[in-house]
């Protein structure tokens, strides 16, 4: 997207996602209570800093419609951020996430699901931030899967639809400023599920020239793919053979708030991404996978010199990602 040569790398596939932790599970069927604690990082900046995760999940399975419901609380204790107000207890990025999730099959061929979560805590967005700030944010995920053709056609097609929303911050008080007051941008915590190969890693591992990496900010780019975003996903899969599965996603993205207060042209359609994949289960222990993704930038990347109010203007280009992998299970 930035038009510059980049070294071959895929950090999103090699990022560390396993940590030392303690987990306790109480199974009182149909209730299940799970609690965890994990130390993520320790003593990166000073002797008493650290990054810890606490969490509790309560799940219930219903007798009808394959229904299930969950309620959860996760607390990220983040004392490692480099802030101006180190001696103040609020000089941290502590995040509490409380959410509800549920799913059920109203009929045998349809699954519907929904999840909503809210966040509160403290926020430090910049190394030079002098004011204590609180955060209040939210996220929503609703969708469904249709299996009407699965038993009717030999290739077992499935179709899906999903809508995701992550709250964002207004451009006059965003992560580029040293502002005050409530911060409304969603924090991704330790995200596992992603629905696109490229867009949802912008601001985490990859950056665009129009909204570049900012080293002094906690969230590193204005156009990051994990907050301030509406996302619509159309998905499908085919199984031409028992050992081969083909998948495809059409992702469409809009931002909630402008990426830069200097021009409202930075608010609107973010882009379209098409992702396809194929998996071949060669044996029970060995499988081969190849995926390809193409992200086409939207209107927010097509700024013009007449209305940029001092912003640099770049010519956007599509981003491509192709990854092949082999999985061996022992």
PDB file of C-alpha atoms in Angstrom:
ATOM      1  CA  UNK A   1       0.000   0.000   0.000  1.00  0.00           C
ATOM      2  CA  UNK A   2       2.880   2.357   0.578  1.00  0.00           C
ATOM      3  CA  UNK A   3       4.514   1.819  -2.794  1.00  0.00           C
ATOM      4  CA  UNK A   4       7.886   1.009  -1.233  1.00  0.00           C
ATOM      5  CA  UNK A   5       9.778  -2.311  -1.390  1.00  0.00           C
ATOM      6  CA  UNK A   6       9.428  -4.279   1.819  1.00  0.00           C
ATOM      7  CA  UNK A   7      11.388  -7.274   3.125  1.00  0.00           C
ATOM      8  CA  UNK A   8       9.619 -10.611   2.929  1.00  0.00           C
ATOM      9  CA  UNK A   9       8.086 -11.289   6.313  1.00  0.00           C
ATOM     10  CA  UNK A  10       4.852 -12.471   7.870  1.00  0.00           C
ATOM     11  CA  UNK A  11       4.964 -11.571  11.568  1.00  0.00           C
ATOM     12  CA  UNK A  12       1.233 -12.169  11.983  1.00  0.00           C
ATOM     13  CA  UNK A  13       1.875 -15.889  11.430  1.00  0.00           C
ATOM     14  CA  UNK A  14       4.889 -16.130  13.730  1.00  0.00           C
ATOM     15  CA  UNK A  15       3.872 -13.787  16.560  1.00  0.00           C
ATOM     16  CA  UNK A  16       4.098 -15.325  19.999  1.00  0.00           C
ATOM     17  CA  UNK A  17       0.595 -16.258  21.142  1.00  0.00           C
ATOM     18  CA  UNK A  18       1.332 -18.712  23.949  1.00  0.00           C
ATOM     19  CA  UNK A  19       2.300 -17.477  27.406  1.00  0.00           C
ATOM     20  CA  UNK A  20       2.894 -18.857  30.880  1.00  0.00           C
ATOM     21  CA  UNK A  21      -0.493 -19.002  32.550  1.00  0.00           C
ATOM     22  CA  UNK A  22      -2.639 -20.571  35.233  1.00  0.00           C
ATOM     23  CA  UNK A  23      -6.080 -21.886  34.278  1.00  0.00           C
ATOM     24  CA  UNK A  24      -8.898 -23.269  36.422  1.00  0.00           C
ATOM     25  CA  UNK A  25     -12.047 -24.914  35.030  1.00  0.00           C
ATOM     26  CA  UNK A  26     -15.159 -25.873  36.990  1.00  0.00           C
ATOM     27  CA  UNK A  27     -17.586 -28.023  34.990  1.00  0.00           C
ATOM     28  CA  UNK A  28     -21.111 -28.048  36.427  1.00  0.00           C
ATOM     29  CA  UNK A  29     -22.923 -29.219  33.303  1.00  0.00           C
ATOM     30  CA  UNK A  30     -24.616 -27.271  31.715  1.00  0.00           C
ATOM     31  CA  UNK A  31     -22.568 -24.511  33.400  1.00  0.00           C
ATOM     32  CA  UNK A  32     -18.823 -24.073  32.907  1.00  0.00           C
ATOM     33  CA  UNK A  33     -16.694 -21.566  34.801  1.00  0.00           C
ATOM     34  CA  UNK A  34     -13.191 -20.816  33.506  1.00  0.00           C
ATOM     35  CA  UNK A  35     -10.652 -18.450  35.078  1.00  0.00           C
ATOM     36  CA  UNK A  36      -7.138 -17.623  33.870  1.00  0.00           C
ATOM     37  CA  UNK A  37      -4.089 -15.572  34.817  1.00  0.00           C
ATOM     38  CA  UNK A  38      -1.101 -14.923  32.574  1.00  0.00           C
ATOM     39  CA  UNK A  39       2.063 -12.818  32.864  1.00  0.00           C
ATOM     40  CA  UNK A  40       2.657 -11.517  29.336  1.00  0.00           C
ATOM     41  CA  UNK A  41       5.688  -9.232  29.725  1.00  0.00           C
ATOM     42  CA  UNK A  42       7.853  -8.238  32.679  1.00  0.00           C
ATOM     43  CA  UNK A  43      10.332  -5.423  33.431  1.00  0.00           C
ATOM     44  CA  UNK A  44      10.596  -4.003  29.941  1.00  0.00           C
ATOM     45  CA  UNK A  45      11.011  -0.393  31.048  1.00  0.00           C
ATOM     46  CA  UNK A  46      11.395  -0.244  34.819  1.00  0.00           C
ATOM     47  CA  UNK A  47      11.517  -2.690  37.731  1.00  0.00           C
ATOM     48  CA  UNK A  48       7.825  -2.518  38.633  1.00  0.00           C
ATOM     49  CA  UNK A  49       6.296  -2.496  35.166  1.00  0.00           C
ATOM     50  CA  UNK A  50       4.600  -5.473  33.585  1.00  0.00           C
ATOM     51  CA  UNK A  51       1.744  -6.710  31.459  1.00  0.00           C
ATOM     52  CA  UNK A  52      -0.701  -9.163  33.032  1.00  0.00           C
ATOM     53  CA  UNK A  53      -3.982 -10.704  31.928  1.00  0.00           C
ATOM     54  CA  UNK A  54      -6.766 -11.838  34.265  1.00  0.00           C
ATOM     55  CA  UNK A  55     -10.020 -13.327  33.038  1.00  0.00           C
ATOM     56  CA  UNK A  56     -13.190 -15.191  33.946  1.00  0.00           C
ATOM     57  CA  UNK A  57     -15.700 -16.768  31.549  1.00  0.00           C
ATOM     58  CA  UNK A  58     -19.089 -18.251  32.486  1.00  0.00           C
ATOM     59  CA  UNK A  59     -20.735 -20.445  29.825  1.00  0.00           C
ATOM     60  CA  UNK A  60     -24.121 -22.169  29.645  1.00  0.00           C
ATOM     61  CA  UNK A  61     -25.394 -24.720  27.092  1.00  0.00           C
ATOM     62  CA  UNK A  62     -29.116 -24.916  26.413  1.00  0.00           C
ATOM     63  CA  UNK A  63     -31.004 -28.136  25.739  1.00  0.00           C
ATOM     64  CA  UNK A  64     -32.698 -26.794  22.589  1.00  0.00           C
ATOM     65  CA  UNK A  65     -31.572 -25.248  19.291  1.00  0.00           C
ATOM     66  CA  UNK A  66     -27.903 -25.979  20.038  1.00  0.00           C
ATOM     67  CA  UNK A  67     -27.981 -22.787  22.042  1.00  0.00           C
ATOM     68  CA  UNK A  68     -25.111 -21.492  24.124  1.00  0.00           C
ATOM     69  CA  UNK A  69     -24.404 -18.287  26.018  1.00  0.00           C
ATOM     70  CA  UNK A  70     -21.315 -16.806  27.639  1.00  0.00           C
ATOM     71  CA  UNK A  71     -20.482 -13.874  29.835  1.00  0.00           C
ATOM     72  CA  UNK A  72     -16.906 -12.795  30.485  1.00  0.00           C
ATOM     73  CA  UNK A  73     -14.614 -10.281  32.119  1.00  0.00           C
ATOM     74  CA  UNK A  74     -10.969  -9.810  31.137  1.00  0.00           C
ATOM     75  CA  UNK A  75      -8.580  -7.349  32.723  1.00  0.00           C
ATOM     76  CA  UNK A  76      -5.334  -6.292  31.044  1.00  0.00           C
ATOM     77  CA  UNK A  77      -3.027  -4.721  33.599  1.00  0.00           C
ATOM     78  CA  UNK A  78      -0.574  -2.713  31.499  1.00  0.00           C
ATOM     79  CA  UNK A  79       2.062  -0.736  33.426  1.00  0.00           C
ATOM     80  CA  UNK A  80       4.708  -0.741  30.712  1.00  0.00           C
ATOM     81  CA  UNK A  81       3.633   2.276  28.653  1.00  0.00           C
ATOM     82  CA  UNK A  82       6.184   5.100  28.571  1.00  0.00           C
ATOM     83  CA  UNK A  83       4.189   8.041  29.876  1.00  0.00           C
ATOM     84  CA  UNK A  84       5.071  11.491  31.120  1.00  0.00           C
ATOM     85  CA  UNK A  85       3.153  10.927  34.392  1.00  0.00           C
ATOM     86  CA  UNK A  86       4.982   7.818  35.594  1.00  0.00           C
ATOM     87  CA  UNK A  87       4.459   8.542  39.284  1.00  0.00           C
ATOM     88  CA  UNK A  88       0.675   8.748  38.900  1.00  0.00           C
ATOM     89  CA  UNK A  89      -1.240   5.441  39.295  1.00  0.00           C
ATOM     90  CA  UNK A  90      -3.331   6.412  36.271  1.00  0.00           C
ATOM     91  CA  UNK A  91      -0.230   6.406  34.070  1.00  0.00           C
ATOM     92  CA  UNK A  92      -1.156   3.082  32.517  1.00  0.00           C
ATOM     93  CA  UNK A  93      -3.219   1.454  29.814  1.00  0.00           C
ATOM     94  CA  UNK A  94      -5.290  -0.804  32.043  1.00  0.00           C
ATOM     95  CA  UNK A  95      -8.292  -2.219  30.175  1.00  0.00           C
ATOM     96  CA  UNK A  96     -11.357  -3.998  31.567  1.00  0.00           C
ATOM     97  CA  UNK A  97     -13.436  -5.827  28.953  1.00  0.00           C
ATOM     98  CA  UNK A  98     -16.897  -7.133  29.861  1.00  0.00           C
ATOM     99  CA  UNK A  99     -18.936  -8.961  27.246  1.00  0.00           C
ATOM    100  CA  UNK A 100     -21.779 -11.300  26.346  1.00  0.00           C
ATOM    101  CA  UNK A 101     -21.867 -13.837  23.517  1.00  0.00           C
ATOM    102  CA  UNK A 102     -24.539 -16.236  22.315  1.00  0.00           C
ATOM    103  CA  UNK A 103     -25.428 -18.510  19.397  1.00  0.00           C
ATOM    104  CA  UNK A 104     -28.229 -20.875  18.392  1.00  0.00           C
ATOM    105  CA  UNK A 105     -29.700 -22.757  15.420  1.00  0.00           C
ATOM    106  CA  UNK A 106     -33.278 -21.534  14.808  1.00  0.00           C
ATOM    107  CA  UNK A 107     -33.487 -24.294  12.166  1.00  0.00           C
ATOM    108  CA  UNK A 108     -31.067 -27.112  11.379  1.00  0.00           C
ATOM    109  CA  UNK A 109     -29.490 -25.350   8.397  1.00  0.00           C
ATOM    110  CA  UNK A 110     -28.914 -21.931   9.985  1.00  0.00           C
ATOM    111  CA  UNK A 111     -26.682 -20.735  12.835  1.00  0.00           C
ATOM    112  CA  UNK A 112     -27.009 -17.211  14.232  1.00  0.00           C
ATOM    113  CA  UNK A 113     -24.616 -15.576  16.694  1.00  0.00           C
ATOM    114  CA  UNK A 114     -24.006 -12.243  18.376  1.00  0.00           C
ATOM    115  CA  UNK A 115     -21.470 -10.745  20.760  1.00  0.00           C
ATOM    116  CA  UNK A 116     -21.200  -7.362  22.439  1.00  0.00           C
ATOM    117  CA  UNK A 117     -18.429  -6.098  24.689  1.00  0.00           C
ATOM    118  CA  UNK A 118     -17.699  -2.884  26.526  1.00  0.00           C
ATOM    119  CA  UNK A 119     -14.395  -1.549  27.813  1.00  0.00           C
ATOM    120  CA  UNK A 120     -13.406   0.807  30.587  1.00  0.00           C
ATOM    121  CA  UNK A 121     -10.142   1.677  32.276  1.00  0.00           C
ATOM    122  CA  UNK A 122      -7.313   4.159  31.787  1.00  0.00           C
ATOM    123  CA  UNK A 123      -5.572   5.395  28.661  1.00  0.00           C
ATOM    124  CA  UNK A 124      -2.169   6.855  27.850  1.00  0.00           C
ATOM    125  CA  UNK A 125      -1.827   7.522  24.149  1.00  0.00           C
ATOM    126  CA  UNK A 126       1.471   9.357  23.832  1.00  0.00           C
ATOM    127  CA  UNK A 127       4.805   9.544  25.645  1.00  0.00           C
ATOM    128  CA  UNK A 128       4.223  13.282  26.155  1.00  0.00           C
ATOM    129  CA  UNK A 129       0.661  12.990  27.495  1.00  0.00           C
ATOM    130  CA  UNK A 130       0.389  14.963  30.736  1.00  0.00           C
ATOM    131  CA  UNK A 131      -3.328  14.520  31.468  1.00  0.00           C
ATOM    132  CA  UNK A 132      -4.890  11.431  33.007  1.00  0.00           C
ATOM    133  CA  UNK A 133      -7.512   9.923  30.717  1.00  0.00           C
ATOM    134  CA  UNK A 134     -10.202   7.290  31.093  1.00  0.00           C
ATOM    135  CA  UNK A 135     -11.471   4.993  28.364  1.00  0.00           C
ATOM    136  CA  UNK A 136     -15.002   3.902  27.438  1.00  0.00           C
ATOM    137  CA  UNK A 137     -15.271   1.805  24.278  1.00  0.00           C
ATOM    138  CA  UNK A 138     -17.420  -0.868  22.682  1.00  0.00           C
ATOM    139  CA  UNK A 139     -17.507  -3.566  20.017  1.00  0.00           C
ATOM    140  CA  UNK A 140     -20.232  -5.612  18.320  1.00  0.00           C
ATOM    141  CA  UNK A 141     -20.146  -8.796  16.225  1.00  0.00           C
ATOM    142  CA  UNK A 142     -23.289 -10.331  14.672  1.00  0.00           C
ATOM    143  CA  UNK A 143     -23.585 -12.899  11.912  1.00  0.00           C
ATOM    144  CA  UNK A 144     -24.819 -16.213  10.691  1.00  0.00           C
ATOM    145  CA  UNK A 145     -24.117 -19.280   8.573  1.00  0.00           C
ATOM    146  CA  UNK A 146     -26.435 -20.976   6.083  1.00  0.00           C
ATOM    147  CA  UNK A 147     -26.047 -24.677   5.232  1.00  0.00           C
ATOM    148  CA  UNK A 148     -29.082 -25.001   2.953  1.00  0.00           C
ATOM    149  CA  UNK A 149     -27.040 -26.391   0.050  1.00  0.00           C
ATOM    150  CA  UNK A 150     -24.613 -28.454   2.147  1.00  0.00           C
ATOM    151  CA  UNK A 151     -26.573 -31.698   1.933  1.00  0.00           C
ATOM    152  CA  UNK A 152     -28.038 -30.964  -1.497  1.00  0.00           C
ATOM    153  CA  UNK A 153     -24.826 -30.454  -3.491  1.00  0.00           C
ATOM    154  CA  UNK A 154     -21.806 -32.748  -3.624  1.00  0.00           C
ATOM    155  CA  UNK A 155     -19.345 -29.925  -2.871  1.00  0.00           C
ATOM    156  CA  UNK A 156     -21.078 -29.110   0.458  1.00  0.00           C
ATOM    157  CA  UNK A 157     -21.264 -25.310   0.053  1.00  0.00           C
ATOM    158  CA  UNK A 158     -21.716 -23.039   3.067  1.00  0.00           C
ATOM    159  CA  UNK A 159     -22.492 -19.319   3.076  1.00  0.00           C
ATOM    160  CA  UNK A 160     -21.897 -16.780   5.826  1.00  0.00           C
ATOM    161  CA  UNK A 161     -22.496 -13.136   6.674  1.00  0.00           C
ATOM    162  CA  UNK A 162     -20.962 -11.076   9.477  1.00  0.00           C
ATOM    163  CA  UNK A 163     -20.953  -7.476  10.682  1.00  0.00           C
ATOM    164  CA  UNK A 164     -18.294  -6.167  13.090  1.00  0.00           C
ATOM    165  CA  UNK A 165     -18.013  -2.750  14.719  1.00  0.00           C
ATOM    166  CA  UNK A 166     -15.165  -1.348  16.804  1.00  0.00           C
ATOM    167  CA  UNK A 167     -15.626   2.071  18.408  1.00  0.00           C
ATOM    168  CA  UNK A 168     -13.254   4.884  17.498  1.00  0.00           C
ATOM    169  CA  UNK A 169     -12.108   8.307  18.601  1.00  0.00           C
ATOM    170  CA  UNK A 170     -12.963  11.659  17.023  1.00  0.00           C
ATOM    171  CA  UNK A 171     -10.169  13.263  14.957  1.00  0.00           C
ATOM    172  CA  UNK A 172      -9.882  16.295  17.251  1.00  0.00           C
ATOM    173  CA  UNK A 173      -8.888  14.079  20.168  1.00  0.00           C
ATOM    174  CA  UNK A 174      -7.277  11.012  18.627  1.00  0.00           C
ATOM    175  CA  UNK A 175      -4.083   9.066  19.206  1.00  0.00           C
ATOM    176  CA  UNK A 176      -2.046  11.689  17.369  1.00  0.00           C
ATOM    177  CA  UNK A 177      -2.887  14.322  19.999  1.00  0.00           C
ATOM    178  CA  UNK A 178      -1.968  14.852  23.619  1.00  0.00           C
ATOM    179  CA  UNK A 179      -5.621  15.275  24.495  1.00  0.00           C
ATOM    180  CA  UNK A 180      -7.746  14.888  27.573  1.00  0.00           C
ATOM    181  CA  UNK A 181     -11.141  13.480  28.415  1.00  0.00           C
ATOM    182  CA  UNK A 182     -12.649  10.089  27.624  1.00  0.00           C
ATOM    183  CA  UNK A 183     -10.973   7.924  25.019  1.00  0.00           C
ATOM    184  CA  UNK A 184     -13.398   5.831  22.925  1.00  0.00           C
ATOM    185  CA  UNK A 185     -11.066   3.744  20.753  1.00  0.00           C
ATOM    186  CA  UNK A 186     -11.386  -0.031  21.084  1.00  0.00           C
ATOM    187  CA  UNK A 187      -8.393  -1.925  22.473  1.00  0.00           C
ATOM    188  CA  UNK A 188      -7.913  -5.335  20.773  1.00  0.00           C
ATOM    189  CA  UNK A 189      -6.517  -6.930  23.956  1.00  0.00           C
ATOM    190  CA  UNK A 190      -5.015 -10.281  22.812  1.00  0.00           C
ATOM    191  CA  UNK A 191      -7.037 -10.912  19.717  1.00  0.00           C
ATOM    192  CA  UNK A 192      -7.261 -14.385  18.206  1.00  0.00           C
ATOM    193  CA  UNK A 193      -9.955 -14.339  15.512  1.00  0.00           C
ATOM    194  CA  UNK A 194      -9.340 -12.338  12.348  1.00  0.00           C
ATOM    195  CA  UNK A 195     -11.430 -12.321   9.170  1.00  0.00           C
ATOM    196  CA  UNK A 196      -8.973 -10.837   6.671  1.00  0.00           C
ATOM    197  CA  UNK A 197      -5.354 -11.460   5.712  1.00  0.00           C
ATOM    198  CA  UNK A 198      -4.241  -7.838   5.328  1.00  0.00           C
ATOM    199  CA  UNK A 199      -6.532  -5.080   6.587  1.00  0.00           C
ATOM    200  CA  UNK A 200      -6.893  -6.235  10.189  1.00  0.00           C
ATOM    201  CA  UNK A 201      -3.098  -6.265  10.632  1.00  0.00           C
ATOM    202  CA  UNK A 202      -2.641  -2.636   9.492  1.00  0.00           C
ATOM    203  CA  UNK A 203      -1.315  -0.664  12.451  1.00  0.00           C
ATOM    204  CA  UNK A 204      -0.018  -3.801  14.123  1.00  0.00           C
ATOM    205  CA  UNK A 205       2.555  -5.187  11.679  1.00  0.00           C
ATOM    206  CA  UNK A 206       2.080  -3.152   8.487  1.00  0.00           C
ATOM    207  CA  UNK A 207       1.640   0.542   7.747  1.00  0.00           C
ATOM    208  CA  UNK A 208       0.599   2.798   4.877  1.00  0.00           C
ATOM    209  CA  UNK A 209       2.388   5.918   3.676  1.00  0.00           C
ATOM    210  CA  UNK A 210      -0.766   8.028   3.959  1.00  0.00           C
ATOM    211  CA  UNK A 211      -1.139   7.277   7.681  1.00  0.00           C
ATOM    212  CA  UNK A 212       2.380   6.219   8.705  1.00  0.00           C
ATOM    213  CA  UNK A 213       3.846   4.573  11.771  1.00  0.00           C
ATOM    214  CA  UNK A 214       4.152   6.900  14.785  1.00  0.00           C
ATOM    215  CA  UNK A 215       6.656   5.523  17.277  1.00  0.00           C
ATOM    216  CA  UNK A 216       5.650   7.764  20.197  1.00  0.00           C
ATOM    217  CA  UNK A 217       2.003   6.647  20.174  1.00  0.00           C
ATOM    218  CA  UNK A 218       0.517   3.629  21.936  1.00  0.00           C
ATOM    219  CA  UNK A 219      -1.572   2.809  18.853  1.00  0.00           C
ATOM    220  CA  UNK A 220       0.919   3.232  16.054  1.00  0.00           C
ATOM    221  CA  UNK A 221      -1.157   4.448  13.088  1.00  0.00           C
ATOM    222  CA  UNK A 222      -4.383   6.374  12.541  1.00  0.00           C
ATOM    223  CA  UNK A 223      -5.786   3.804  10.088  1.00  0.00           C
ATOM    224  CA  UNK A 224      -5.194   0.714  12.211  1.00  0.00           C
ATOM    225  CA  UNK A 225      -7.491  -2.218  11.507  1.00  0.00           C
ATOM    226  CA  UNK A 226      -8.575  -3.058  15.050  1.00  0.00           C
ATOM    227  CA  UNK A 227     -10.570   0.029  16.098  1.00  0.00           C
ATOM    228  CA  UNK A 228     -12.654   2.852  14.606  1.00  0.00           C
ATOM    229  CA  UNK A 229     -14.111   0.517  12.010  1.00  0.00           C
ATOM    230  CA  UNK A 230     -17.253  -0.996  10.514  1.00  0.00           C
ATOM    231  CA  UNK A 231     -16.649  -4.291   8.707  1.00  0.00           C
ATOM    232  CA  UNK A 232     -18.995  -6.400   6.568  1.00  0.00           C
ATOM    233  CA  UNK A 233     -17.963  -9.929   5.598  1.00  0.00           C
ATOM    234  CA  UNK A 234     -19.479 -12.269   3.023  1.00  0.00           C
ATOM    235  CA  UNK A 235     -17.947 -15.728   3.303  1.00  0.00           C
ATOM    236  CA  UNK A 236     -18.275 -19.106   1.666  1.00  0.00           C
ATOM    237  CA  UNK A 237     -16.674 -22.522   1.491  1.00  0.00           C
ATOM    238  CA  UNK A 238     -16.689 -25.585  -0.772  1.00  0.00           C
ATOM    239  CA  UNK A 239     -15.463 -29.129  -0.225  1.00  0.00           C
ATOM    240  CA  UNK A 240     -14.893 -30.756  -3.644  1.00  0.00           C
ATOM    241  CA  UNK A 241     -13.270 -33.761  -1.940  1.00  0.00           C
ATOM    242  CA  UNK A 242     -13.269 -35.001   1.641  1.00  0.00           C
ATOM    243  CA  UNK A 243      -9.614 -33.985   1.956  1.00  0.00           C
ATOM    244  CA  UNK A 244      -9.829 -30.607   0.170  1.00  0.00           C
ATOM    245  CA  UNK A 245     -11.561 -27.440   1.354  1.00  0.00           C
ATOM    246  CA  UNK A 246     -11.807 -24.116  -0.505  1.00  0.00           C
ATOM    247  CA  UNK A 247     -12.693 -20.860   1.271  1.00  0.00           C
ATOM    248  CA  UNK A 248     -13.358 -17.279   0.246  1.00  0.00           C
ATOM    249  CA  UNK A 249     -14.161 -13.969   1.962  1.00  0.00           C
ATOM    250  CA  UNK A 250     -15.272 -10.587   0.671  1.00  0.00           C
ATOM    251  CA  UNK A 251     -14.479  -7.915   3.294  1.00  0.00           C
ATOM    252  CA  UNK A 252     -15.665  -4.301   3.145  1.00  0.00           C
ATOM    253  CA  UNK A 253     -14.437  -1.627   5.583  1.00  0.00           C
ATOM    254  CA  UNK A 254     -15.560   1.854   6.652  1.00  0.00           C
ATOM    255  CA  UNK A 255     -14.190   4.040   9.436  1.00  0.00           C
ATOM    256  CA  UNK A 256     -16.401   5.624  12.082  1.00  0.00           C
ATOM    257  CA  UNK A 257     -14.353   8.770  12.607  1.00  0.00           C
ATOM    258  CA  UNK A 258     -11.980  10.602  10.263  1.00  0.00           C
ATOM    259  CA  UNK A 259      -8.360   9.469  10.382  1.00  0.00           C
ATOM    260  CA  UNK A 260      -7.061  13.050  10.407  1.00  0.00           C
ATOM    261  CA  UNK A 261      -8.821  16.208  11.591  1.00  0.00           C
ATOM    262  CA  UNK A 262      -7.215  18.271   8.813  1.00  0.00           C
ATOM    263  CA  UNK A 263      -9.470  16.779   6.145  1.00  0.00           C
ATOM    264  CA  UNK A 264     -12.836  15.037   6.299  1.00  0.00           C
ATOM    265  CA  UNK A 265     -11.796  13.210   3.136  1.00  0.00           C
ATOM    266  CA  UNK A 266     -10.083  10.844   5.560  1.00  0.00           C
ATOM    267  CA  UNK A 267     -13.520   9.641   6.688  1.00  0.00           C
ATOM    268  CA  UNK A 268     -15.499   7.144   4.625  1.00  0.00           C
ATOM    269  CA  UNK A 269     -14.794   3.951   2.735  1.00  0.00           C
ATOM    270  CA  UNK A 270     -11.518   2.331   3.815  1.00  0.00           C
ATOM    271  CA  UNK A 271     -11.310  -0.421   1.235  1.00  0.00           C
ATOM    272  CA  UNK A 272     -12.256  -3.846  -0.079  1.00  0.00           C
ATOM    273  CA  UNK A 273     -10.403  -7.072   0.560  1.00  0.00           C
ATOM    274  CA  UNK A 274     -10.835 -10.441  -1.137  1.00  0.00           C
ATOM    275  CA  UNK A 275      -9.283 -13.493   0.529  1.00  0.00           C
ATOM    276  CA  UNK A 276      -9.217 -17.046  -0.817  1.00  0.00           C
ATOM    277  CA  UNK A 277      -7.695 -20.225   0.541  1.00  0.00           C
ATOM    278  CA  UNK A 278      -7.283 -23.941  -0.046  1.00  0.00           C
ATOM    279  CA  UNK A 279      -6.470 -26.702   2.443  1.00  0.00           C
ATOM    280  CA  UNK A 280      -5.463 -30.245   1.542  1.00  0.00           C
ATOM    281  CA  UNK A 281      -5.436 -32.841   4.319  1.00  0.00           C
ATOM    282  CA  UNK A 282      -2.795 -35.121   2.814  1.00  0.00           C
ATOM    283  CA  UNK A 283      -2.961 -37.526   5.755  1.00  0.00           C
ATOM    284  CA  UNK A 284      -4.401 -37.359   9.255  1.00  0.00           C
ATOM    285  CA  UNK A 285      -1.114 -35.816  10.406  1.00  0.00           C
ATOM    286  CA  UNK A 286      -0.037 -33.676   7.435  1.00  0.00           C
ATOM    287  CA  UNK A 287      -1.931 -30.853   5.737  1.00  0.00           C
ATOM    288  CA  UNK A 288      -1.015 -28.223   3.140  1.00  0.00           C
ATOM    289  CA  UNK A 289      -2.527 -24.756   3.006  1.00  0.00           C
ATOM    290  CA  UNK A 290      -2.282 -21.767   0.684  1.00  0.00           C
ATOM    291  CA  UNK A 291      -4.034 -18.414   1.106  1.00  0.00           C
ATOM    292  CA  UNK A 292      -4.099 -15.243  -0.944  1.00  0.00           C
ATOM    293  CA  UNK A 293      -5.416 -11.787  -0.085  1.00  0.00           C
ATOM    294  CA  UNK A 294      -5.889  -8.580  -2.080  1.00  0.00           C
ATOM    295  CA  UNK A 295      -6.724  -5.275  -0.377  1.00  0.00           C
ATOM    296  CA  UNK A 296      -7.846  -2.401  -2.614  1.00  0.00           C
ATOM    297  CA  UNK A 297      -7.639   0.991  -0.812  1.00  0.00           C
ATOM    298  CA  UNK A 298     -10.802   3.069  -0.594  1.00  0.00           C
ATOM    299  CA  UNK A 299     -11.625   6.767  -0.621  1.00  0.00           C
ATOM    300  CA  UNK A 300      -9.787   7.606   2.624  1.00  0.00           C
ATOM    301  CA  UNK A 301      -6.463   6.931   0.856  1.00  0.00           C
ATOM    302  CA  UNK A 302      -7.288   9.025  -2.219  1.00  0.00           C
ATOM    303  CA  UNK A 303      -6.625  12.519  -0.913  1.00  0.00           C
ATOM    304  CA  UNK A 304      -5.922  15.449  -3.226  1.00  0.00           C
ATOM    305  CA  UNK A 305      -3.551  18.379  -2.906  1.00  0.00           C
ATOM    306  CA  UNK A 306      -6.396  20.916  -3.062  1.00  0.00           C
ATOM    307  CA  UNK A 307      -8.067  19.680   0.130  1.00  0.00           C
ATOM    308  CA  UNK A 308      -5.332  18.126   2.203  1.00  0.00           C
ATOM    309  CA  UNK A 309      -4.701  21.154   4.478  1.00  0.00           C
ATOM    310  CA  UNK A 310      -1.003  20.446   4.739  1.00  0.00           C
ATOM    311  CA  UNK A 311      -1.112  16.654   4.726  1.00  0.00           C
ATOM    312  CA  UNK A 312       1.270  14.796   2.460  1.00  0.00           C
ATOM    313  CA  UNK A 313      -0.564  13.050  -0.388  1.00  0.00           C
ATOM    314  CA  UNK A 314       0.443   9.624  -1.716  1.00  0.00           C
ATOM    315  CA  UNK A 315      -0.825   7.543  -4.604  1.00  0.00           C
ATOM    316  CA  UNK A 316      -2.253   4.333  -3.123  1.00  0.00           C
ATOM    317  CA  UNK A 317      -1.833   0.898  -4.619  1.00  0.00           C
ATOM    318  CA  UNK A 318      -3.356  -2.485  -3.830  1.00  0.00           C
ATOM    319  CA  UNK A 319      -1.725  -4.761  -1.265  1.00  0.00           C
ATOM    320  CA  UNK A 320      -1.204  -8.469  -1.931  1.00  0.00           C
ATOM    321  CA  UNK A 321      -0.487 -11.295   0.485  1.00  0.00           C
ATOM    322  CA  UNK A 322       0.178 -14.919  -0.523  1.00  0.00           C
ATOM    323  CA  UNK A 323       1.234 -17.489   2.072  1.00  0.00           C
ATOM    324  CA  UNK A 324       1.768 -21.245   1.790  1.00  0.00           C
ATOM    325  CA  UNK A 325       2.202 -23.464   4.829  1.00  0.00           C
ATOM    326  CA  UNK A 326       2.575 -27.078   5.901  1.00  0.00           C
ATOM    327  CA  UNK A 327       1.187 -28.392   9.184  1.00  0.00           C
ATOM    328  CA  UNK A 328       2.496 -31.576  10.773  1.00  0.00           C
ATOM    329  CA  UNK A 329       0.757 -32.965  13.864  1.00  0.00           C
ATOM    330  CA  UNK A 330       2.506 -35.366  16.210  1.00  0.00           C
TER     331      UNK A 330
END
